Amino acid sequence: MEEVIATIREQVGGGEVILALSGGVDSSVPAALIHQAIGENLTCVFVDHGLLRLNKAQEGMSTFANNMGLKSIHIDASDRCLGKLAGVTDPEAKGKLTGREFVASFQEEAARRSNARWLAQGTIYPAVIESAAAKSGKATGIISHHNVGGLPDTLNLKLLEPLRELFKDEVRKLGVALG
């Protein structure tokens, strides 16, 4: 784990990392990992798309700030996301619309920060596999993930995905090791 932390520290240099934080293990573990590597140069961004369970955003923000010591920002994008989803029934289309709104939120937050250089995500290997299969057309019923291959060239941030080659059980073990 120390090697991974050192690699992140070296890769990022002195730039700020904006991390897409959802509250799940796939984003909380890289948040803890990157925080150990670069400390205050990490800003976690929790985008509320309006489809969360009641009080989930407030509970998540409290957990990240109080229990993990993370610098976190809550963006209420519920009106924006729900407005785009009105009338859309296809799950794949819904995912892509929501993903675009997430990216727009991160771009706007990065524009407010002069030193933002990286967007960190909790992409894990199954998402990479499922997205590749969906794009190839060789596997039906597998969806593409908005954070895999769905980021625009205009993002103006480099991508940091420290869990990209891990499976969920490995992510959970890493989370336990990180405390």
Coordinates of C-alpha atoms in Angstrom, one line a residue:
M1 CA 0.0 0.0 0.0
E2 CA 2.9 2.4 0.7
E3 CA 4.1 1.9 -2.9
V4 CA 0.7 2.9 -4.2
I5 CA 0.6 6.0 -2.0
A6 CA 4.1 7.0 -3.1
T7 CA 3.1 6.5 -6.8
I8 CA 0.1 8.7 -6.4
R9 CA 2.1 11.4 -4.6
E10 CA 4.7 11.3 -7.4
Q11 CA 2.1 11.2 -10.2
V12 CA 0.1 14.1 -8.9
G13 CA 3.0 16.3 -7.9
G14 CA 1.8 19.5 -6.4
G15 CA -1.5 19.7 -8.3
E16 CA -4.9 19.5 -6.7
V17 CA -7.0 16.4 -7.2
I18 CA -10.8 16.6 -7.4
L19 CA -12.3 13.3 -6.5
A20 CA -15.8 12.2 -7.6
L21 CA -17.2 11.0 -4.3
S22 CA -20.5 9.0 -4.2
G23 CA -20.3 7.6 -0.7
G24 CA -19.8 4.0 -1.8
V25 CA -16.7 1.9 -1.2
D26 CA -15.5 2.4 -4.8
S27 CA -15.1 6.2 -4.2
S28 CA -14.5 6.2 -0.4
V29 CA -11.4 3.9 -0.7
P30 CA -9.6 6.0 -3.3
A31 CA -10.5 9.1 -1.3
A32 CA -8.8 7.7 1.8
L33 CA -5.9 6.4 -0.3
I34 CA -5.3 9.7 -2.1
H35 CA -5.8 11.7 1.1
Q36 CA -3.0 9.8 2.7
A37 CA -0.8 10.5 -0.4
I38 CA -1.5 14.2 -0.8
G39 CA -3.5 15.5 2.2
E40 CA -5.1 18.9 1.7
N41 CA -4.5 18.8 -2.1
L42 CA -7.5 16.5 -2.3
T43 CA -11.0 18.0 -2.6
C44 CA -13.8 15.5 -2.7
V45 CA -16.9 16.5 -4.7
F46 CA -20.2 14.9 -3.9
V47 CA -22.8 15.5 -6.6
D48 CA -26.4 15.0 -5.5
H49 CA -28.3 14.1 -8.7
G50 CA -31.7 14.1 -6.9
L51 CA -32.2 10.3 -6.8
L52 CA -30.6 9.6 -3.4
R53 CA -32.3 8.1 -0.4
L54 CA -33.7 10.7 2.0
N55 CA -30.8 12.4 3.9
K56 CA -28.2 10.3 2.1
A57 CA -26.3 13.5 1.0
Q58 CA -26.2 15.0 4.5
E59 CA -25.2 11.7 6.1
G60 CA -22.4 11.2 3.5
M61 CA -21.0 14.7 3.8
S62 CA -21.0 14.3 7.6
T63 CA -19.2 10.9 7.4
F64 CA -16.5 12.2 4.9
A65 CA -15.8 15.4 6.9
N66 CA -16.1 14.1 10.5
N67 CA -14.9 10.5 10.3
M68 CA -12.5 10.6 7.4
G69 CA -11.2 14.2 7.7
L70 CA -11.8 14.8 4.0
K71 CA -12.2 18.3 2.5
S72 CA -15.6 17.8 0.8
I73 CA -17.9 19.9 -1.3
H74 CA -21.6 19.1 -1.8
I75 CA -23.1 20.1 -5.2
D76 CA -26.9 20.0 -5.4
A77 CA -27.4 19.2 -9.1
S78 CA -30.8 17.6 -8.5
D79 CA -32.8 20.2 -10.5
R80 CA -30.3 20.0 -13.4
C81 CA -30.2 16.2 -13.5
L82 CA -33.9 15.5 -12.9
G83 CA -34.8 18.0 -15.6
K84 CA -32.6 16.2 -18.1
L85 CA -34.1 12.8 -17.2
A86 CA -37.7 13.9 -17.6
G87 CA -39.4 11.6 -20.1
V88 CA -36.3 9.4 -20.6
T89 CA -37.0 5.7 -20.1
D90 CA -34.0 3.9 -21.5
P91 CA -31.6 2.9 -18.7
E92 CA -28.5 3.4 -20.9
A93 CA -29.6 6.8 -21.9
K94 CA -30.4 7.7 -18.3
G95 CA -26.9 6.7 -17.3
K96 CA -25.3 8.7 -20.0
L97 CA -27.3 11.8 -19.2
T98 CA -26.5 11.6 -15.5
G99 CA -22.8 11.0 -16.3
R100 CA -22.7 14.1 -18.5
E101 CA -24.2 16.2 -15.7
F102 CA -21.7 14.8 -13.2
V103 CA -18.8 15.7 -15.6
A104 CA -20.2 19.2 -16.0
S105 CA -20.3 19.6 -12.2
F106 CA -16.7 18.5 -11.9
Q107 CA -15.6 20.8 -14.8
E108 CA -17.4 23.8 -13.1
E109 CA -15.7 23.0 -9.8
A110 CA -12.3 22.6 -11.4
A111 CA -12.7 26.0 -13.1
R112 CA -13.1 27.6 -9.7
R113 CA -9.7 26.2 -8.6
S114 CA -6.5 27.5 -10.1
N115 CA -4.5 24.4 -9.2
A116 CA -6.9 21.6 -10.1
R117 CA -5.1 19.2 -12.4
W118 CA -6.6 15.8 -11.7
L119 CA -10.0 14.1 -11.6
A120 CA -10.0 11.0 -9.4
Q121 CA -12.6 8.3 -9.8
G122 CA -13.3 5.0 -8.1
T123 CA -13.4 3.1 -11.4
I124 CA -12.9 -0.6 -10.7
Y125 CA -12.0 -3.4 -13.1
P126 CA -15.6 -4.9 -13.6
A127 CA -16.7 -1.5 -14.8
V128 CA -13.9 -1.4 -17.3
I129 CA -14.9 -5.0 -18.5
E130 CA -18.6 -4.2 -18.7
S131 CA -18.1 -1.0 -20.6
A132 CA -15.8 -2.7 -23.1
A133 CA -18.3 -5.5 -23.7
A134 CA -21.1 -3.0 -24.1
K135 CA -19.1 -1.0 -26.7
S136 CA -18.1 -4.1 -28.7
G137 CA -21.6 -5.4 -28.9
K138 CA -20.4 -8.9 -28.0
A139 CA -22.2 -9.0 -24.7
T140 CA -25.8 -8.1 -24.3
G141 CA -27.3 -6.8 -21.1
I142 CA -24.1 -5.3 -19.9
I143 CA -24.2 -1.5 -19.5
S144 CA -21.5 1.1 -20.2
H145 CA -20.4 3.0 -17.2
H146 CA -20.5 6.8 -17.4
N147 CA -17.0 7.1 -15.8
V148 CA -15.4 4.6 -18.3
G149 CA -14.7 6.1 -21.7
G150 CA -17.4 8.7 -21.2
L151 CA -15.2 11.7 -20.2
P152 CA -15.0 14.5 -22.8
D153 CA -11.7 15.7 -24.3
T154 CA -12.7 19.1 -22.9
L155 CA -12.4 17.9 -19.3
N156 CA -9.1 19.7 -18.9
L157 CA -8.1 17.4 -16.0
K158 CA -5.9 14.3 -16.1
L159 CA -7.6 11.1 -14.9
L160 CA -6.5 9.4 -11.7
E161 CA -8.0 5.9 -11.1
P162 CA -6.0 4.0 -8.5
L163 CA -8.5 1.1 -8.3
R164 CA -8.9 0.5 -12.0
E165 CA -7.3 -2.9 -11.9
L166 CA -9.0 -4.1 -8.8
F167 CA -12.2 -6.2 -8.2
K168 CA -14.7 -5.2 -5.5
D169 CA -13.5 -7.7 -2.9
E170 CA -9.9 -6.3 -3.3
V171 CA -11.3 -2.8 -2.9
R172 CA -13.0 -3.8 0.3
K173 CA -9.8 -5.3 1.7
L174 CA -7.9 -2.2 0.8
G175 CA -10.5 -0.1 2.6
V176 CA -10.2 -2.2 5.7
A177 CA -6.4 -1.9 5.6
L178 CA -6.8 1.9 5.3
G179 CA -9.1 1.9 8.3

